Amino acid sequence: MRAVQDELRVTSAAAGRAAERPPRPAELAVIVPTFNERANVLELARRLVAALDGIAFEVIVVDDDSPDGTADLVRELALHDPRFRCLQRIGRRGLASACVEGMLATAAPCLAVIDADLQHDERLLVPMLEALRSGRADLVLASRYLDGTAVPGWAEQRRLASRLATRLVGALPRLRGLTDPLSGFFMLRREAFEASVRGLSAIGFKLLLDILLSAPEPLRVVELPYRFRERREGRSKLDARVAVEFLTLLLDKLVGAWIPARFSMFAAVGGLWVLVHLAVLALLHRGVGVDFLPAQTLATFGAMTFNFALNNELTYSDRRLRGARWLTGWASFCLVCSVGALANVGIATVLFLRDTSWLLAAIAGILVGAVWNYAVTGFLTWGSRGRGRAATR
Ligand code: GDD
Ligand code: MN
């Protein structure tokens, strides 16, 4: 009874506050993913307010618990201007998934994504919104390459990588004709987002690509040109890991319906495991003449540590274990894999003793061990127990 009364009181208080709220609900939600952008956030806010004059908008900053305190600053800002909000995620990382969660946290019919570092030109937001309003497009993409402008301040390496990646995905039928399918600056209608949200991989940086490829029907896309600016404060988070995530995203879009991307990655890393394992085994058994059983055992354990380290960097880069957790993770991985290794050595030995060739016997052992390892380490080593506490960079 008491609880209900309390609740009623809370609800009526909330209703009272709602009556004071500005009557216009946001037409446009601007989603801003951030990681260590404290030095840019206030300037971005100032520019957004100026650029979106006269438009009912809200800004949702999705921050992955930046060590520099970006989230606190955004909340301070929100106390002065309620059009700004902070969505803080703890123990998670990822540009694309941050944007998805920001979009899910608003009711606005038009959804934009813009980087916090002022590289994207916020003055393009109004023309983008107009293109959506006109009904010409489901999605408007701000292109760095439409009018041929080069990106200033990029090292030759990054320029080439961007071109190469754009070419690569440009071959996909859905993306043909687009000059910048890898842009991080775009706006779309809520229906278009909702139609594809359950099919999204939400891996890495390329949410736009993900949306275009996941939409049940091809989206009508309009491109508008802008000049990609140089980052002034803070550092880019695009690194080797982001490149790996890009490949994982493509893999997931291509074969994800049948095989989860994480398994593909685990299998690829496992492919290297096979190489390391077979090299050690061949060296010991065939080369030095060590008996099959100890050689197979040594090869299994040597490859195991290598495998843990690589999976931690690549396959589970979003839950990457660091410091003390790297050690406990390694221990649990070894423990699980030891059981896998027992099965591996057992099956291989049985086959070997039944006159199966040494190579086939080893491969059969590896296969059984690998399936067990994937299933159990996914749960124990990098699973939900560790999630939330996994170190973020
Ligand atoms: N929440 C969250 N989590 N935000 C992140 C994360 C993350 O793990 N990683 C990066 N961000 C934020 C950054 O703080 C910044 O606001 C934005 O995402 C873009 O990150 P940058 O590190 O500046 O990326 P970039 O400039 O190299 O590349 C960006 O622009 C390109 C051109 O539009 C990305 O958006 C690319 O995907 C895009 O192609
Ligand atoms: Mn940037």
Coordinates of C-alpha atoms and ligand atoms in Angstrom, one line a residue:
M1 CA 0.0 0.0 0.0
R2 CA 2.7 2.3 1.1
A3 CA 4.7 1.5 -2.1
V4 CA 1.7 2.3 -4.3
Q5 CA 1.2 5.6 -2.6
D6 CA 4.9 6.5 -3.1
E7 CA 4.6 5.5 -6.7
L8 CA 1.5 7.6 -7.2
R9 CA 3.3 10.5 -5.7
V10 CA 6.3 10.0 -7.9
T11 CA 4.1 9.7 -11.0
S12 CA 2.1 12.9 -10.3
A13 CA 5.3 14.8 -9.6
A14 CA 6.6 13.5 -12.9
A15 CA 3.4 14.6 -14.6
G16 CA 3.8 18.0 -13.1
R17 CA 7.3 18.3 -14.4
A18 CA 6.2 17.1 -17.9
A19 CA 3.7 20.0 -18.0
E20 CA 6.6 22.4 -17.7
R21 CA 8.6 20.8 -20.4
P22 CA 8.8 22.5 -23.8
P23 CA 5.8 21.3 -25.8
R24 CA 7.8 20.4 -28.9
P25 CA 9.2 16.8 -28.9
A26 CA 12.5 16.4 -30.7
E27 CA 12.2 15.9 -34.4
L28 CA 15.9 15.2 -34.7
A29 CA 18.1 13.2 -32.3
V30 CA 21.8 13.7 -32.8
I31 CA 23.8 10.8 -31.4
V32 CA 27.4 11.6 -30.5
P33 CA 29.6 8.6 -29.6
T34 CA 32.5 9.6 -27.3
F35 CA 35.6 8.2 -25.9
N36 CA 38.0 10.7 -24.3
E37 CA 36.5 13.7 -25.9
R38 CA 36.3 16.1 -22.9
A39 CA 38.3 18.7 -24.8
N40 CA 35.8 18.7 -27.7
V41 CA 32.4 18.3 -26.2
L42 CA 31.6 21.8 -25.2
E43 CA 32.7 23.3 -28.5
L44 CA 30.6 20.6 -30.3
A45 CA 27.6 21.5 -28.2
R46 CA 28.0 25.2 -29.0
R47 CA 28.2 24.5 -32.7
L48 CA 25.2 22.1 -32.7
V49 CA 23.1 24.7 -30.9
A50 CA 24.1 27.3 -33.5
A51 CA 23.7 25.0 -36.5
L52 CA 20.3 23.6 -35.4
D53 CA 18.7 26.9 -34.5
G54 CA 14.9 26.7 -34.9
I55 CA 14.9 22.9 -35.0
A56 CA 13.4 20.7 -32.3
F57 CA 16.4 18.5 -31.5
E58 CA 18.1 16.6 -28.7
V59 CA 21.6 15.4 -28.4
I60 CA 22.5 12.0 -26.9
V61 CA 26.2 11.6 -26.0
V62 CA 27.0 7.9 -25.6
D63 CA 30.2 7.7 -23.6
D64 CA 32.0 4.5 -22.9
D65 CA 33.2 5.5 -19.4
S66 CA 36.0 7.7 -20.7
P67 CA 38.8 8.0 -18.2
D68 CA 39.0 11.8 -19.0
G69 CA 35.5 12.3 -17.5
T70 CA 33.6 13.2 -20.7
A71 CA 30.4 11.8 -19.2
D72 CA 30.6 14.1 -16.1
L73 CA 31.0 17.1 -18.3
V74 CA 28.1 16.2 -20.5
R75 CA 25.9 15.8 -17.4
E76 CA 26.9 19.2 -16.2
L77 CA 26.0 20.5 -19.6
A78 CA 22.6 18.7 -19.4
L79 CA 21.9 20.6 -16.2
H80 CA 22.1 23.9 -18.2
D81 CA 20.5 22.7 -21.4
P82 CA 18.1 19.7 -21.1
R83 CA 18.3 19.1 -24.9
F84 CA 21.6 17.3 -24.0
R85 CA 21.8 13.9 -22.4
C86 CA 24.4 11.5 -21.5
L87 CA 24.2 7.7 -21.9
Q88 CA 27.1 6.2 -20.1
R89 CA 28.2 2.6 -20.7
I90 CA 30.5 0.8 -18.3
G91 CA 32.8 -2.0 -19.2
R92 CA 31.9 -1.8 -22.9
R93 CA 33.6 -0.3 -25.9
G94 CA 32.5 0.2 -29.5
L95 CA 31.5 3.1 -31.7
A96 CA 28.8 1.3 -33.6
S97 CA 27.1 -0.3 -30.6
A98 CA 27.2 3.0 -28.8
C99 CA 25.3 4.7 -31.6
V100 CA 22.8 1.9 -31.8
E101 CA 22.0 2.3 -28.1
G102 CA 21.8 6.0 -28.4
M103 CA 19.2 5.6 -31.2
L104 CA 17.3 3.2 -29.1
A105 CA 17.1 5.7 -26.3
T106 CA 15.2 8.3 -28.3
A107 CA 11.8 8.6 -29.8
A108 CA 12.8 11.2 -32.4
P109 CA 11.7 10.4 -36.0
C110 CA 15.1 11.5 -37.5
L111 CA 18.4 10.1 -36.2
A112 CA 21.8 11.5 -36.9
V113 CA 25.3 10.3 -36.0
I114 CA 28.1 12.8 -35.7
D115 CA 31.6 12.4 -34.2
A116 CA 32.5 14.5 -31.2
D117 CA 35.9 15.6 -32.5
L118 CA 34.6 18.3 -34.8
Q119 CA 35.8 16.5 -37.9
H120 CA 32.3 16.3 -39.3
D121 CA 30.7 19.6 -40.4
E122 CA 27.6 20.1 -38.2
R123 CA 26.3 22.8 -40.7
L124 CA 25.4 19.9 -43.0
L125 CA 22.8 18.6 -40.5
V126 CA 20.1 21.0 -41.6
P127 CA 20.4 20.1 -45.4
M128 CA 20.5 16.4 -44.3
L129 CA 17.3 16.9 -42.3
E130 CA 15.7 18.6 -45.3
A131 CA 16.5 15.7 -47.5
L132 CA 14.7 13.4 -45.1
R133 CA 11.8 15.7 -44.7
S134 CA 11.3 15.9 -48.4
G135 CA 10.8 12.2 -48.6
R136 CA 13.5 11.8 -51.2
A137 CA 15.6 9.6 -49.0
D138 CA 15.5 7.1 -46.2
L139 CA 19.1 7.9 -45.3
V140 CA 21.4 10.8 -46.0
L141 CA 25.1 10.2 -46.0
A142 CA 27.6 13.0 -45.6
S143 CA 30.4 12.1 -48.0
R144 CA 34.0 13.1 -47.8
Y145 CA 34.6 12.1 -51.4
L146 CA 31.6 13.3 -53.3
D147 CA 33.2 16.4 -54.7
G148 CA 36.6 14.8 -54.8
T149 CA 38.0 16.7 -51.9
A150 CA 41.0 15.0 -50.3
V151 CA 41.0 14.5 -46.6
P152 CA 43.5 17.0 -45.1
G153 CA 46.0 16.0 -42.5
W154 CA 45.8 12.2 -43.1
A155 CA 49.0 10.2 -43.4
E156 CA 49.5 8.5 -46.7
Q157 CA 48.9 5.2 -45.0
R158 CA 45.5 6.1 -43.7
R159 CA 44.5 7.7 -47.0
L160 CA 45.4 4.5 -48.8
A161 CA 43.6 2.3 -46.3
S162 CA 40.5 4.4 -46.5
R163 CA 40.5 4.2 -50.3
L164 CA 41.2 0.5 -50.3
A165 CA 38.4 -0.2 -47.9
T166 CA 36.0 2.0 -49.8
R167 CA 36.9 0.1 -53.0
L168 CA 36.5 -3.2 -51.3
V169 CA 33.0 -2.6 -50.1
G170 CA 32.1 -0.6 -53.1
A171 CA 31.9 -3.9 -55.0
L172 CA 28.8 -4.9 -52.9
P173 CA 25.6 -4.5 -54.9
R174 CA 23.9 -2.5 -52.2
L175 CA 26.7 0.0 -52.0
R176 CA 27.4 0.5 -55.7
G177 CA 27.5 4.1 -56.7
L178 CA 28.1 5.5 -53.2
T179 CA 31.2 7.6 -52.9
D180 CA 31.6 7.2 -49.1
P181 CA 29.9 4.1 -47.7
L182 CA 32.3 4.1 -44.8
S183 CA 31.3 7.6 -43.6
G184 CA 30.7 8.0 -39.9
F185 CA 28.4 11.0 -40.5
F186 CA 24.8 10.2 -41.6
M187 CA 21.1 10.7 -40.8
L188 CA 18.2 8.3 -41.3
R189 CA 14.6 7.9 -40.7
R190 CA 13.6 6.0 -37.5
E191 CA 11.6 3.4 -39.6
A192 CA 14.7 2.6 -41.6
F193 CA 16.7 2.1 -38.4
E194 CA 14.0 0.0 -36.8
A195 CA 13.7 -2.2 -39.9
S196 CA 17.3 -3.2 -39.7
V197 CA 18.2 -2.9 -36.0
R198 CA 17.8 -6.6 -35.2
G199 CA 20.0 -7.6 -38.1
L200 CA 22.9 -5.3 -37.2
S201 CA 26.2 -6.7 -36.3
A202 CA 27.2 -3.5 -34.4
I203 CA 30.8 -4.4 -34.5
G204 CA 33.5 -1.8 -34.8
F205 CA 33.3 1.6 -36.4
K206 CA 31.1 1.2 -39.5
L207 CA 27.5 1.4 -38.4
L208 CA 26.4 3.1 -41.7
L209 CA 27.7 0.1 -43.7
D210 CA 26.1 -2.2 -41.3
I211 CA 22.7 -0.5 -41.7
L212 CA 22.9 -0.4 -45.5
L213 CA 23.7 -4.1 -45.6
S214 CA 21.2 -5.1 -43.0
A215 CA 18.1 -3.3 -44.3
P216 CA 15.5 -5.8 -45.5
E217 CA 14.8 -3.6 -48.5
P218 CA 17.6 -1.5 -50.1
L219 CA 17.4 2.0 -48.7
R220 CA 17.1 5.2 -50.8
V221 CA 20.3 7.0 -50.1
V222 CA 21.2 10.6 -50.8
E223 CA 24.8 11.8 -50.5
L224 CA 25.8 15.3 -49.6
P225 CA 29.4 16.5 -49.8
Y226 CA 31.3 18.1 -47.0
R227 CA 34.9 18.7 -46.1
F228 CA 36.3 16.3 -43.5
R229 CA 38.2 18.5 -41.0
E230 CA 41.3 17.8 -39.1
R231 CA 41.0 16.7 -35.5
R232 CA 42.1 19.5 -33.2
E233 CA 42.0 18.0 -29.7
G234 CA 42.4 14.5 -28.5
R235 CA 43.4 11.4 -30.5
S236 CA 41.8 9.2 -33.0
K237 CA 40.7 5.8 -31.8
L238 CA 41.0 4.2 -35.2
D239 CA 43.8 1.6 -34.8
A240 CA 44.7 -1.9 -35.8
R241 CA 41.9 -3.3 -33.7
V242 CA 39.4 -1.2 -35.6
A243 CA 40.8 -2.6 -38.8
V244 CA 40.3 -6.1 -37.5
E245 CA 36.8 -5.2 -36.4
F246 CA 36.1 -3.9 -39.9
L247 CA 37.0 -7.3 -41.4
T248 CA 34.9 -9.1 -38.7
L249 CA 31.9 -6.9 -39.7
L250 CA 32.3 -7.8 -43.3
L251 CA 32.6 -11.4 -42.4
D252 CA 29.5 -11.2 -40.3
K253 CA 27.6 -9.5 -43.0
L254 CA 28.6 -12.2 -45.5
V255 CA 28.3 -15.4 -43.6
G256 CA 26.9 -14.3 -40.3
A257 CA 23.5 -15.8 -40.9
W258 CA 25.1 -19.2 -40.7
I259 CA 28.2 -18.8 -38.7
P260 CA 28.6 -16.1 -36.0
A261 CA 31.5 -13.7 -36.7
R262 CA 33.1 -14.5 -33.5
F263 CA 33.3 -18.2 -34.4
S264 CA 34.8 -17.3 -37.8
M265 CA 37.5 -15.3 -36.0
F266 CA 38.1 -18.0 -33.5
A267 CA 38.4 -20.5 -36.3
A268 CA 40.8 -18.3 -38.2
V269 CA 43.0 -17.9 -35.1
G270 CA 42.6 -21.7 -34.6
G271 CA 43.9 -22.1 -38.1
L272 CA 47.1 -20.5 -36.9
W273 CA 47.0 -22.8 -33.9
V274 CA 46.9 -25.8 -36.3
L275 CA 50.0 -24.4 -38.0
V276 CA 51.9 -23.7 -34.8
H277 CA 50.8 -27.1 -33.5
L278 CA 51.8 -29.1 -36.6
A279 CA 55.1 -27.2 -36.9
V280 CA 56.1 -28.1 -33.3
L281 CA 54.8 -31.7 -33.7
A282 CA 56.6 -32.2 -37.0
L283 CA 59.8 -30.8 -35.5
L284 CA 59.6 -32.9 -32.4
H285 CA 58.2 -36.2 -33.7
R286 CA 59.5 -36.3 -37.3
G287 CA 62.5 -34.2 -36.9
V288 CA 64.0 -34.9 -33.5
G289 CA 62.3 -38.3 -33.1
V290 CA 60.4 -37.6 -29.8
D291 CA 57.7 -40.2 -29.3
F292 CA 54.2 -39.2 -30.6
L293 CA 52.5 -38.8 -27.2
P294 CA 54.9 -36.3 -25.6
A295 CA 55.4 -34.5 -28.9
Q296 CA 51.6 -34.1 -29.4
T297 CA 51.3 -32.9 -25.8
L298 CA 54.0 -30.3 -26.1
A299 CA 52.7 -29.1 -29.4
T300 CA 49.2 -28.7 -27.8
F301 CA 50.5 -26.6 -24.9
G302 CA 52.8 -24.4 -26.9
A303 CA 50.0 -23.5 -29.3
M304 CA 47.6 -22.9 -26.4
T305 CA 49.3 -19.8 -24.9
F306 CA 49.8 -18.4 -28.4
N307 CA 46.1 -18.9 -29.1
F308 CA 44.9 -17.3 -25.9
A309 CA 47.0 -14.2 -26.5
L310 CA 45.7 -13.8 -30.1
N311 CA 42.1 -14.5 -29.3
N312 CA 42.3 -12.0 -26.5
E313 CA 43.5 -9.3 -28.9
L314 CA 41.3 -10.2 -31.9
T315 CA 38.3 -12.4 -31.2
Y316 CA 37.4 -10.9 -27.9
S317 CA 38.8 -7.4 -28.5
D318 CA 35.6 -6.0 -27.1
R319 CA 36.1 -7.9 -23.8
R320 CA 39.8 -7.8 -23.9
L321 CA 41.4 -8.9 -20.6
R322 CA 44.2 -6.9 -19.2
G323 CA 46.6 -7.0 -16.2
A324 CA 45.6 -9.4 -13.5
R325 CA 42.6 -10.4 -15.5
W326 CA 44.8 -11.4 -18.3
L327 CA 46.5 -13.8 -16.0
T328 CA 43.4 -15.3 -14.6
G329 CA 41.9 -15.4 -18.1
W330 CA 45.0 -17.2 -19.3
A331 CA 44.7 -19.7 -16.4
S332 CA 41.1 -20.4 -17.1
F333 CA 41.8 -20.7 -20.8
C334 CA 44.6 -23.2 -20.1
L335 CA 42.4 -25.1 -17.7
V336 CA 39.6 -25.4 -20.3
C337 CA 42.1 -26.2 -23.0
S338 CA 43.8 -28.8 -20.9
V339 CA 40.6 -30.8 -20.9
G340 CA 40.3 -30.1 -24.6
A341 CA 43.9 -31.2 -24.9
L342 CA 43.2 -34.4 -23.0
A343 CA 40.5 -35.2 -25.5
N344 CA 42.7 -34.1 -28.3
V345 CA 45.7 -36.3 -27.2
G346 CA 43.4 -39.2 -26.3
I347 CA 41.5 -39.3 -29.6
A348 CA 44.7 -38.8 -31.6
T349 CA 46.5 -41.5 -29.7
V350 CA 43.7 -44.0 -30.1
L351 CA 43.5 -43.3 -33.8
F352 CA 47.3 -43.4 -34.1
L353 CA 47.5 -46.8 -32.4
R354 CA 44.8 -48.1 -34.8
D355 CA 47.2 -47.3 -37.7
T356 CA 45.7 -44.0 -38.7
S357 CA 48.5 -41.8 -40.2
W358 CA 50.2 -39.5 -37.7
L359 CA 48.8 -36.4 -39.5
L360 CA 45.2 -37.5 -39.7
A361 CA 45.3 -38.6 -36.1
A362 CA 46.6 -35.2 -35.0
I363 CA 44.0 -33.3 -37.0
A364 CA 41.1 -35.4 -35.6
G365 CA 42.4 -34.6 -32.1
I366 CA 42.7 -30.9 -32.8
L367 CA 39.1 -30.7 -34.2
V368 CA 37.5 -32.3 -31.1
G369 CA 39.7 -30.1 -28.8
A370 CA 38.8 -26.9 -30.8
V371 CA 35.1 -27.2 -30.6
W372 CA 35.2 -27.8 -26.9
N373 CA 37.6 -24.9 -26.4
Y374 CA 35.5 -22.4 -28.4
A375 CA 32.3 -23.3 -26.5
V376 CA 33.7 -23.4 -23.0
T377 CA 36.2 -20.5 -23.1
G378 CA 33.6 -18.3 -24.7
F379 CA 31.6 -18.8 -21.5
L380 CA 34.3 -19.1 -18.8
T381 CA 37.2 -17.0 -20.0
W382 CA 35.5 -14.1 -21.8
G383 CA 31.9 -14.8 -20.9
S384 CA 29.4 -12.9 -19.0
R385 CA 31.2 -13.6 -15.7
G386 CA 34.0 -11.4 -16.8
R387 CA 31.9 -9.0 -18.8
G388 CA 31.6 -5.6 -17.3
R389 CA 34.8 -6.0 -15.5
A390 CA 36.9 -6.6 -18.7
A391 CA 39.4 -3.8 -19.0
T392 CA 38.6 -1.2 -21.5
R393 CA 41.4 0.7 -23.2
Ligands
GDD1 N1 31.3 5.5 -27.2 C1 32.4 5.3 -28.0 N2 33.0 4.1 -27.8 N3 32.8 6.2 -28.8 C2 33.9 6.0 -29.5 C3 34.6 4.7 -29.4 C4 34.1 3.8 -28.5 O1 34.7 2.7 -28.4 N4 35.7 4.8 -30.3 C5 35.6 6.0 -30.9 N5 34.6 6.7 -30.4 C6 34.1 8.1 -30.8 C7 35.2 9.1 -30.7 O2 35.3 9.7 -29.5 C8 34.8 10.1 -31.8 O3 33.8 11.0 -31.3 C9 34.1 9.2 -32.8 O4 33.8 8.0 -32.2 C10 35.1 8.9 -34.0 O5 36.3 8.4 -33.5 P1 37.7 8.8 -34.1 O6 38.7 8.0 -33.3 O7 37.8 10.2 -34.2 O8 37.6 8.1 -35.6 P2 38.2 8.7 -37.0 O9 38.1 10.2 -37.1 O10 39.5 8.1 -37.2 O11 37.1 8.1 -38.0 C11 35.7 8.5 -37.9 O12 35.3 9.3 -39.0 C12 35.4 8.7 -40.3 C13 34.8 9.6 -41.3 O13 33.5 9.9 -41.1 C14 34.8 7.3 -37.9 O14 33.5 7.7 -37.7 C15 35.0 6.5 -39.1 O15 34.1 5.4 -39.1 C16 34.6 7.4 -40.3 O16 34.9 6.7 -41.5
MN2 MN 37.9 11.6 -35.7

